[in-house]
XYZ file of C-alpha atoms in Angstrom:
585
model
C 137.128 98.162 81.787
C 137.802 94.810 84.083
C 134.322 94.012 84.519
C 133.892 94.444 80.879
C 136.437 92.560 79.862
C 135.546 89.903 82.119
C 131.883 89.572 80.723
C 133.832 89.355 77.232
C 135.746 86.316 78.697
C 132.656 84.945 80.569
C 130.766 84.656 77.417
C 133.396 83.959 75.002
C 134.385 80.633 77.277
C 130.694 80.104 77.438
C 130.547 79.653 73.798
C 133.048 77.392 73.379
C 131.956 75.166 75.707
C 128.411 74.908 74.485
C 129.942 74.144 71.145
C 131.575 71.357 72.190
C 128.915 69.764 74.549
C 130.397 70.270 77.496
C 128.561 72.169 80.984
C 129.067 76.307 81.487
C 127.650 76.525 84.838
C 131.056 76.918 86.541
C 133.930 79.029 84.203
C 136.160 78.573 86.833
C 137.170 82.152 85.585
C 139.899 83.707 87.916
C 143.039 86.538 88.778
C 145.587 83.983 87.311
C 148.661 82.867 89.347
C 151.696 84.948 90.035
C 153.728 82.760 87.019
C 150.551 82.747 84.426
C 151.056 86.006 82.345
C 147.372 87.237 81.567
C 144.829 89.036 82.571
C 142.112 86.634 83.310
C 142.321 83.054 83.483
C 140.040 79.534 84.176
C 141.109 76.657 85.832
C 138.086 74.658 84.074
C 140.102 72.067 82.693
C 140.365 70.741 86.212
C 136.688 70.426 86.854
C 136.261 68.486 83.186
C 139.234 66.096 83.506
C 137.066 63.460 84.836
C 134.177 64.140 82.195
C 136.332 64.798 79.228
C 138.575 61.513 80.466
C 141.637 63.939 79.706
C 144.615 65.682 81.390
C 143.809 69.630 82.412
C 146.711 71.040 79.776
C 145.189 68.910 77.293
C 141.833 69.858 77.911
C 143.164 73.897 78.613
C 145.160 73.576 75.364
C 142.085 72.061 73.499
C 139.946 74.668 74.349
C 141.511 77.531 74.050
C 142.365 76.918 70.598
C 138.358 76.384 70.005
C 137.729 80.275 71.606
C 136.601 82.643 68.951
C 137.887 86.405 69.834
C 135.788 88.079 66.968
C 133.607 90.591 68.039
C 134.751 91.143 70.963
C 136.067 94.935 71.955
C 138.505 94.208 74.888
C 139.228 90.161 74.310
C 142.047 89.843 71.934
C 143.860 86.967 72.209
C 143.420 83.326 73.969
C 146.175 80.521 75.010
C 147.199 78.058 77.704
C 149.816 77.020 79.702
C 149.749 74.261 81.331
C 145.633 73.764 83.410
C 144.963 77.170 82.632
C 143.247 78.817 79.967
C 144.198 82.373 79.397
C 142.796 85.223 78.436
C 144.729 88.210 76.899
C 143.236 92.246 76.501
C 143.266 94.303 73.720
C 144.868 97.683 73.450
C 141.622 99.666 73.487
C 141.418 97.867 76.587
C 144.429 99.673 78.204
C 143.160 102.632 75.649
C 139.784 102.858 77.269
C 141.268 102.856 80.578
C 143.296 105.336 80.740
C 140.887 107.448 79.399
C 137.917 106.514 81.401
C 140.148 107.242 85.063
C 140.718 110.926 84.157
C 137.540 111.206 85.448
C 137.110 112.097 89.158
C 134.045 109.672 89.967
C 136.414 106.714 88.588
C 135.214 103.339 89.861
C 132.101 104.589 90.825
C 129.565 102.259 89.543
C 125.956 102.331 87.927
C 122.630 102.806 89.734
C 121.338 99.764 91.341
C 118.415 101.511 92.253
C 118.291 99.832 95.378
C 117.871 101.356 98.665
C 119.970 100.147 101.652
C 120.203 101.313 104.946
C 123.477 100.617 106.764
C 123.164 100.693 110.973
C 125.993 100.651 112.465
C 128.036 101.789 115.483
C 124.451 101.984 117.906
C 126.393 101.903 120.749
C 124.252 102.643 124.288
C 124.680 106.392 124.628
C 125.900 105.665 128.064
C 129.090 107.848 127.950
C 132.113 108.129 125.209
C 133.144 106.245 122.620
C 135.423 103.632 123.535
C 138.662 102.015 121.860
C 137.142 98.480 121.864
C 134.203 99.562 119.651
C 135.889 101.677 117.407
C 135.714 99.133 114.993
C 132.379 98.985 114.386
C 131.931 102.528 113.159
C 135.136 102.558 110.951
C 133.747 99.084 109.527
C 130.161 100.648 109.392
C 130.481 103.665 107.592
C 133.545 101.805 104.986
C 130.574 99.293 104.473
C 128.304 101.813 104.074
C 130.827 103.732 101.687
C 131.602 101.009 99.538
C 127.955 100.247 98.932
C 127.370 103.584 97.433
C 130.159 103.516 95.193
C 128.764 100.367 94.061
C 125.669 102.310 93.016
C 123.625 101.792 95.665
C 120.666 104.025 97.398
C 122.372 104.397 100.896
C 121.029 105.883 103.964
C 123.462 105.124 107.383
C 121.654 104.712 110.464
C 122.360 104.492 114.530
C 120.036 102.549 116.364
C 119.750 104.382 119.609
C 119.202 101.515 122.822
C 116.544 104.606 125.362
C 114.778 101.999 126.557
C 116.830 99.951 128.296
C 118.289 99.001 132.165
C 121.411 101.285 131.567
C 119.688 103.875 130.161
C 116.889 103.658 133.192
C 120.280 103.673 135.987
C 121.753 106.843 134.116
C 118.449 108.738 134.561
C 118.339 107.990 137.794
C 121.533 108.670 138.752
C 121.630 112.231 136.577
C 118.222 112.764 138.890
C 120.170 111.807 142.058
C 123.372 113.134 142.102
C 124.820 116.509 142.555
C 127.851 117.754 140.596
C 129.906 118.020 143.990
C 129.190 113.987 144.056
C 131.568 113.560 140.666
C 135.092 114.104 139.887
C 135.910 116.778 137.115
C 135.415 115.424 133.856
C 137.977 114.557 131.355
C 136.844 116.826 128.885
C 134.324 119.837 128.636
C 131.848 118.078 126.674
C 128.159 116.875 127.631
C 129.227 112.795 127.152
C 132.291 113.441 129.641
C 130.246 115.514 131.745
C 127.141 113.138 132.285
C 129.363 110.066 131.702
C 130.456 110.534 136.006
C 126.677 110.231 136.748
C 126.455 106.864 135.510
C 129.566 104.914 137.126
C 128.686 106.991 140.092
C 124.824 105.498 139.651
C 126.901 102.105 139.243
C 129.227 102.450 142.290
C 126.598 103.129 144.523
C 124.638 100.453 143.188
C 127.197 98.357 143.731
C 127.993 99.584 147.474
C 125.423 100.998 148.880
C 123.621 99.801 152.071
C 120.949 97.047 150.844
C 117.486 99.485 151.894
C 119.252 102.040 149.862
C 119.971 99.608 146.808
C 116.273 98.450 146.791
C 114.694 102.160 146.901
C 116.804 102.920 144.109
C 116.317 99.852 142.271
C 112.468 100.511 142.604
C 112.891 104.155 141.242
C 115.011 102.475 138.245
C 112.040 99.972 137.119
C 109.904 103.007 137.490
C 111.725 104.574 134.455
C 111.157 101.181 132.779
C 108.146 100.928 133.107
C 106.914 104.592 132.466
C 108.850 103.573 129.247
C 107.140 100.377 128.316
C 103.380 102.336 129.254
C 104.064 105.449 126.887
C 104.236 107.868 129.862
C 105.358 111.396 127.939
C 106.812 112.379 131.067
C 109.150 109.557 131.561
C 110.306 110.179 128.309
C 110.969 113.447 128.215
C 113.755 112.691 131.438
C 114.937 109.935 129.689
C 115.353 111.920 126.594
C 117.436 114.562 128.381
C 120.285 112.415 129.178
C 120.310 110.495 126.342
C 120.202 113.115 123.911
C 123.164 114.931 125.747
C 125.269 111.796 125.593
C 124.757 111.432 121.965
C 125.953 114.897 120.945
C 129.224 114.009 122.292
C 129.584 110.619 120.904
C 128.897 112.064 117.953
C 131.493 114.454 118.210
C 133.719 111.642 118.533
C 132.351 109.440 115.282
C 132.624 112.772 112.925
C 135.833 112.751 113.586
C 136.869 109.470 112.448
C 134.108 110.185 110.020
C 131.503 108.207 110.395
C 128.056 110.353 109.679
C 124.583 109.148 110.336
C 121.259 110.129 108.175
C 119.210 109.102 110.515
C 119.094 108.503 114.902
C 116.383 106.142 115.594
C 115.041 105.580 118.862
C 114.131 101.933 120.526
C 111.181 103.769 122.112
C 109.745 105.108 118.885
C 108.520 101.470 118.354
C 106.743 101.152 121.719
C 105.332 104.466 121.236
C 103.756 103.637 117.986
C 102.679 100.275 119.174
C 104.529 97.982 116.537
C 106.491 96.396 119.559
C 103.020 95.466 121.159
C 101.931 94.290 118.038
C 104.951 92.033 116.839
C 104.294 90.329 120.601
C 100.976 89.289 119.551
C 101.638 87.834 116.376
C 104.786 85.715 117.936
C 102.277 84.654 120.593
C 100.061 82.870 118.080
C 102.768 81.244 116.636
C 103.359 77.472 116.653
C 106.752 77.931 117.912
C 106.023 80.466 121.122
C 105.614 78.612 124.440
C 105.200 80.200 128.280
C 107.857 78.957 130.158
C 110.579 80.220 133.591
C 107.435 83.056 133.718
C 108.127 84.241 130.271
C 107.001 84.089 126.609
C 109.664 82.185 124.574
C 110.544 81.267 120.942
C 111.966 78.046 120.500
C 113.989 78.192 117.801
C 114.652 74.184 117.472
C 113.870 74.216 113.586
C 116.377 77.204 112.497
C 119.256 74.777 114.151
C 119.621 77.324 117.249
C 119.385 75.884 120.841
C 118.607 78.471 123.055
C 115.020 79.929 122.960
C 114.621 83.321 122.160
C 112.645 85.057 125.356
C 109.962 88.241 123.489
C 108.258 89.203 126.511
C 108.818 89.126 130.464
C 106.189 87.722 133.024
C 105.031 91.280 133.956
C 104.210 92.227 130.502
C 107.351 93.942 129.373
C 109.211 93.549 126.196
C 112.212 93.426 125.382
C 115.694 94.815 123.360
C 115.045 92.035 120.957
C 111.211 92.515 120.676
C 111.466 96.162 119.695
C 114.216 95.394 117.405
C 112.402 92.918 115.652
C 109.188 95.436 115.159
C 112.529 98.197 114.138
C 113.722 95.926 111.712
C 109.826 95.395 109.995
C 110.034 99.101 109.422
C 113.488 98.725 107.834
C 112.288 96.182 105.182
C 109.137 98.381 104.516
C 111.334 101.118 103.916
C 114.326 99.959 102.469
C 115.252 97.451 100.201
C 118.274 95.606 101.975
C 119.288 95.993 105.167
C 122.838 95.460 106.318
C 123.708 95.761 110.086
C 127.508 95.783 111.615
C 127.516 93.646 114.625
C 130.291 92.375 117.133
C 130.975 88.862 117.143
C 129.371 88.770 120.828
C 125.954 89.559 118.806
C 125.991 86.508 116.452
C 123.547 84.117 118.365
C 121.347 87.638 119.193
C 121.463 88.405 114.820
C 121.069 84.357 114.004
C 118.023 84.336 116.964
C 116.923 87.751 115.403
C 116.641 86.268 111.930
C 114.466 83.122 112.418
C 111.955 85.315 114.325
C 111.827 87.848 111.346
C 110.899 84.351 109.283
C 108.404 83.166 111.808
C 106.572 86.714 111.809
C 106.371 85.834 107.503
C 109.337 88.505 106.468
C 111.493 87.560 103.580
C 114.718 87.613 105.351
C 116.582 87.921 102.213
C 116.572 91.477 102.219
C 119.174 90.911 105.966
C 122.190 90.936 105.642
C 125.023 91.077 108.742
C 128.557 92.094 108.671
C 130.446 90.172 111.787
C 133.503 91.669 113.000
C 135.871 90.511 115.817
C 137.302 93.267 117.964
C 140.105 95.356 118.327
C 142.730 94.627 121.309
C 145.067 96.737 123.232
C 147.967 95.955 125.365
C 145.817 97.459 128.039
C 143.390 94.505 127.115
C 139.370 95.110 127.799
C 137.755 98.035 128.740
C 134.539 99.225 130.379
C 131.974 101.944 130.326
C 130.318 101.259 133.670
C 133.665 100.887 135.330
C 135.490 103.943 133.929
C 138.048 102.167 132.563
C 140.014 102.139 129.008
C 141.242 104.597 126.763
C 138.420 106.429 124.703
C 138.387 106.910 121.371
C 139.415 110.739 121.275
C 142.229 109.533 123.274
C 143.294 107.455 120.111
C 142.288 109.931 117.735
C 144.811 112.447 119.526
C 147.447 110.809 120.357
C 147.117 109.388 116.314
C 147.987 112.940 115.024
C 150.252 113.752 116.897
C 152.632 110.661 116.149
C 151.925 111.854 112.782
C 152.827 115.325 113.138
C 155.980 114.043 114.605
C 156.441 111.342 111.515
C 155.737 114.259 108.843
C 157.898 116.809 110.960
C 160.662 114.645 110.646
C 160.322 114.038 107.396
C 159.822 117.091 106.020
C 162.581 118.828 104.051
C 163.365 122.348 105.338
C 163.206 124.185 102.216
C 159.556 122.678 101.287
C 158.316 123.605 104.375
C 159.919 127.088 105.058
C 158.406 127.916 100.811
C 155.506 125.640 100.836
C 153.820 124.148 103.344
C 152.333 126.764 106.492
C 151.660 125.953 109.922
C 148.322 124.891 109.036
C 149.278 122.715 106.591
C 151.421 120.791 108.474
C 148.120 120.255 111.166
C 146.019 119.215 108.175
C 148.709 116.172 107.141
C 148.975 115.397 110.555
C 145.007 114.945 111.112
C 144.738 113.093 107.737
C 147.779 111.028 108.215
C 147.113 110.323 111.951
C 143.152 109.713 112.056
C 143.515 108.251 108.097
C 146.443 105.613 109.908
C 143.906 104.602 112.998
C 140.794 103.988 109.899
C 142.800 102.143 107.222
C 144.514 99.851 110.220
C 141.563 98.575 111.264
C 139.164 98.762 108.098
C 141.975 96.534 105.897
C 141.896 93.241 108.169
C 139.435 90.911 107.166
C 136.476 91.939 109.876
C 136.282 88.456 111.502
C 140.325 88.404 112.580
C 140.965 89.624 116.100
C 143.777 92.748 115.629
C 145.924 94.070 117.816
C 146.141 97.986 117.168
C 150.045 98.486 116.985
C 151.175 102.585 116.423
C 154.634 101.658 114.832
C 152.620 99.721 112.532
C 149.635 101.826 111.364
C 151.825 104.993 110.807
C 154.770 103.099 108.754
C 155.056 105.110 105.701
C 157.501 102.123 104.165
C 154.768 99.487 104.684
C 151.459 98.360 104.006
C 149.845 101.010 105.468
C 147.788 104.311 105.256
C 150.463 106.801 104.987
C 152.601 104.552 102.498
C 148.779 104.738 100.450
C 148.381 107.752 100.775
C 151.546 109.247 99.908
C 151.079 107.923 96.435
C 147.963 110.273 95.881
C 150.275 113.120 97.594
C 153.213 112.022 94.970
C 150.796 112.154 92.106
C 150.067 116.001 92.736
C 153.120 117.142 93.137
C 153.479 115.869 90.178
C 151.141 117.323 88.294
C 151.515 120.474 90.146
C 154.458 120.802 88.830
C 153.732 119.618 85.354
C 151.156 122.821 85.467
C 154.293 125.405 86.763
C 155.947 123.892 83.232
C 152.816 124.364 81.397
C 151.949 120.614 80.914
C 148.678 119.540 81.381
C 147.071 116.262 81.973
C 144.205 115.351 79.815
C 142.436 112.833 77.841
C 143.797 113.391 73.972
C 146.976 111.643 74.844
C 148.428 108.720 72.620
C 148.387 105.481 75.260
C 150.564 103.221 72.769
C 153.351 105.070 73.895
C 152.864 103.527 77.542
C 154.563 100.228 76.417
C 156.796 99.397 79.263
C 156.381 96.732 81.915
C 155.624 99.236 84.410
C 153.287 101.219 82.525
C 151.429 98.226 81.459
C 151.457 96.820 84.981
C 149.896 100.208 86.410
C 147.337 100.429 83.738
C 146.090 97.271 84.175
C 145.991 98.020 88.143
C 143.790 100.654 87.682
C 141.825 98.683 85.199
C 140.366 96.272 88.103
C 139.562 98.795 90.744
C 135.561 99.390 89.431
C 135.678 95.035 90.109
C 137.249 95.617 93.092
C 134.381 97.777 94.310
C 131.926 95.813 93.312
C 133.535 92.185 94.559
C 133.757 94.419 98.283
C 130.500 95.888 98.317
C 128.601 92.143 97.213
C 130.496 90.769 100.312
C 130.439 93.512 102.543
C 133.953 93.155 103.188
C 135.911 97.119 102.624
C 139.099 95.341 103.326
C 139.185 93.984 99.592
C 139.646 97.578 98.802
C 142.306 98.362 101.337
C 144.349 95.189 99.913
C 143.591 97.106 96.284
C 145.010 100.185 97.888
C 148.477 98.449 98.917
C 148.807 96.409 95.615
C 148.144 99.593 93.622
C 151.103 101.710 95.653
C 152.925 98.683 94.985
C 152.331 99.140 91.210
C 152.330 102.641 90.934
C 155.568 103.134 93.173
C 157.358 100.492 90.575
C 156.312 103.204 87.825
C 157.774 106.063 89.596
C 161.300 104.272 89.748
C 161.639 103.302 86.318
C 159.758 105.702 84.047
C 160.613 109.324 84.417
C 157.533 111.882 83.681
C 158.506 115.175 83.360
C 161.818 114.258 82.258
C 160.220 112.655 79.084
C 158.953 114.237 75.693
C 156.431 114.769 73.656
C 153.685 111.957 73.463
C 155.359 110.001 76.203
C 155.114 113.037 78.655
C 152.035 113.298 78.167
C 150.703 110.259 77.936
C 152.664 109.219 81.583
C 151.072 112.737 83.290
C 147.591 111.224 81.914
C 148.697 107.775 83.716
C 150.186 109.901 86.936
C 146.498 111.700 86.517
C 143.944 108.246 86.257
C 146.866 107.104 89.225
C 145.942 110.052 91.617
C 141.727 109.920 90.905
C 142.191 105.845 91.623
C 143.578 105.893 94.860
C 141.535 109.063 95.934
C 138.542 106.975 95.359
C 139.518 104.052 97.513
C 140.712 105.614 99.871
C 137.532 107.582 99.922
C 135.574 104.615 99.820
C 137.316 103.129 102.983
C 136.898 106.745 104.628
C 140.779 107.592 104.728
C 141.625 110.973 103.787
C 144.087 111.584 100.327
C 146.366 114.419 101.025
C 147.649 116.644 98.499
C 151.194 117.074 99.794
C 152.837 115.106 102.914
């Protein structure tokens, strides 16, 4: 009912201000400050002080009194204090509300119809998921989330690097080594296993006797270049290890979850000659030049420095070049396209973009989400090294702090009668995994974090479990309300819900469709994990001051409707950031 409400207020202001001759192409229309009680205000009067030749208040009290309310459903009453003009809801408003969240897809928006496709994560299927990406797929698939609640057409992709120098030294090495060469691995699973083959390819490149070095260095641009020619052969061994490595990563991404609709390969776009072709048509344009025995972009005119290199002396292309023929095929397929990068990608996505525009693409339909990284104590890590902590590592260590946290909290009697063995593994996995997702998904993506365990699994503080304990409070309940024979439901009376707190929680709920839609035009999920914490907030201040079952009649039922539109709320964000909602913790 927010964004309703707020097209109420958008045209009512607009009104008034045509009527009195004044501009309406910023409403300055706003969450009002902590001490202005309404729902919606604008700070216009600030921006017309100058033109009006008046004070703000004047100019807020002026207008406001010139604001006609008639005919509108949810606008019911206008006033000022002091700058701000401010704008009031009906009771149908809170009414409507209440009613429309008994529904399960609450906040879910309308079709867009428009398609998106979401890539994300893509990281070189070189071994297992590591800590200091993590954030890409929990910030990937949250993106990608959000955009489908927001009505959106969305398909998540991984862009898989198989044509590349790493993925040329791992096929080697698999080809080379024996399994009495390698240490044992750290798990029994095929990214683990092959993972050795590649920092052992690495060492030895790295210490090996120089005639050895160059015979395996030869063997290595072999691979590349049986790649770049289309040689079936060369990639059918490249395939093997690549394909193995990605079963396990994505062993590692379900569990977070992140899910992909689609794997597509760098080489499908030399294969099919689009790569070859994009190299041509950057060749003939004005801004290519041949220089250091390569073709070159200079990118002088889009404000970027450094040139942009498309193709090497000996006729290869490049990561870039194949990308840029990849992301053609995205905007012929797809309406918007919306890739998660690292901060260490930003010149590569702003170098990316201006050749898109040179090759004539509307660039429009790109969109990137930039994200800093996530530290440890144990600072960086690396892949080709061997060093770090991986991301199942995390993952288990995550549940079982929570296991401990819920273990210790449980009372004995509800776990002797109620909750099983298996139940208590289930909270732990949804606390523990849903603690590592919301930590990271609910900073602003361009901060630098610091992962911190005492932190994420604080069930007093801004955090998952203190989120998600609220949907676990709501069914008990109304699990209980159903043992007394209440139900929740929709033919409730809401003017009973009069209080402060009852009010406050309504209106909560109220702005969580805006709040979905105000993430998913940004790209930014952590507007919905701030939602999350300001509705526990709100709902928590409800709990302590207005008993449920202990209440009769209309107001009973009317609060186990609220307690009901309070549990399908925070499901839904939670499920749009990808954290779990538990039913009991």
């Amino acid at each position: 009912m927010f964004r309703e409400f707020r097209a109420e207020v958008e045209a009512a202001l607009a009104d008034a201000l045509s009527a009195a001759g004044l501009p309406t192409d910023d409403l300055g229309i706003e969450e009002p400050p902590e001490d202005v009680p309404a729902t919606l205000a604008s700070s216009v009067a600030f921006r017309l002080a100058g033109e009006v030749g008046a004070p703000p208040p004047g100019i807020a009290a002026d207008l406001a009194s010139k604001i006609d309310t008639e005919g509108y459903e949810y606008l019911s009453r206008v006033d000022s204090q002091g700058p701000y003009v401010n704008f009031h809801p009906s009771e149908a408003y809170l009414a409507d509300t209440l009613d429309a969240a008994q529904d399960d897809e609450y906040g879910r928006l309308p079709d867009t119809d428009t398609s998106v496709v979401v890539e994300h994560t893509s990281a070189n299927p070189t071994g297992p998921v590591h800590v200091g990406r993590a954030r890409n797929p929990i910030l990937g698939d949250a993106v990608a989330r959000v955009l489908d609640f927001a009505g959106y057409d969305v398909e998540r992709h991984y862009y898989v690097n198989d044509a590349g120098r790493q993925v040329a030294v791992f096929t080697w090495a698999y080809e080379t080594f024996d399994e009495s060469d390698l240490p044992d691995p750290d798990r029994r699973r095929a990214d683990y296993d092959l993972v050795r083959y590649y920092r052992k390819g690495n060492q030895y490149l790295e210490s090996a006797d120089p005639e050895d070095v160059e015979a395996a260095e030869a063997e290595i641009e072999s691979i590349m270049r049986g790649l770049e020619a289309g040689d079936d052969e060369t990639y059918d061994r490249v395939e093997r290890v690549v394909d193995q490595v990605l079963s396990g990563m994505r062993e590692s991404l379900e569990r977070l979850p992140a899910e992909f609709d689609a794997f597509v390969k760098e080489t499908e776009f030399i294969r099919d000659g689009s790569a070859d072709e994009v190299v041509d048509r950057l060749k003939g344009s004005e801004h290519a030049v041949y220089e250091e025995d390569a073709w070159q972009l200079g990118l002088d005119a889009f404000g970027i420095d450094k040139k942009l290199v498309f193709l090497r002396s000996d006729g290869t292309t490049l990561y870039t070049t194949r990308d840029l023929a990849h992301h053609e095929w995205k905007f012929a397929n797809y309406d918007r396209a919306v890739t998660v990068l690292g901060e260490d990608h930003k010149l590569q996505a702003e170098q990316l973009k201006a050749a898109l525009e040179i090759l004539g693409n509307d660039t429009g339909q790109l969109s990137h989400a930039i994200y800093s990284y996530v530290n440890l104590p144990d600072g960086k890590m690396s892949t080709r090294r061997g060093t770090g902590i991986d991301l199942d590592n995390l993952l288990d260590e995550a549940v079982v702090r929570a296991r401990d946290e819920v273990e210790a909290r449980l009372d004995s009697r509800i776990r002797d009668d109620d909750l099983a063995e298996e139940d208590i593994e289930r909270i732990a996995r949804q606390v523990g995994i849903g603690a590592v997702r919301y930590d990271i998904v609910s900073k602003q993506p361009t901060k630098a974090i610091t992962f911190e365990w005492e932190r994420a699994l604080d069930f007093e503080a801004q955090s998952a479990p203190y989120v998600q304990y609220v949907h676990a409070r709501c069914c008990g309940i109304l699990a209980e309300a159903e043992k007394q024979g209440f139900e929740a439901g929709r033919d409730v009376d809401p003017s009973v819900l009069d209080t402060a707190e009852e009010v406050a929680l309504l209106r909560t709920i109220a702005r969580f469709p805006a709040v979905v839609e105000e993430a998913a035009a940004d790209l930014e999920p952590h507007v919905v994990a701030t939602y999350t914490r300001e509705f526990a907030e709100t709902f928590n201040a409800f709990y302590r001051e207005c008993s449920v079952l202990g209440s009769d009649g209309d107001r009973r039922d009317a609060r186990l409707a609220l307690v009901n539109a309070s549990r399908a709320t925070v499901a839904n964000a939670l499920g749009a950031l990808g954290v779990e909602a538990p039913t009991s913790m």
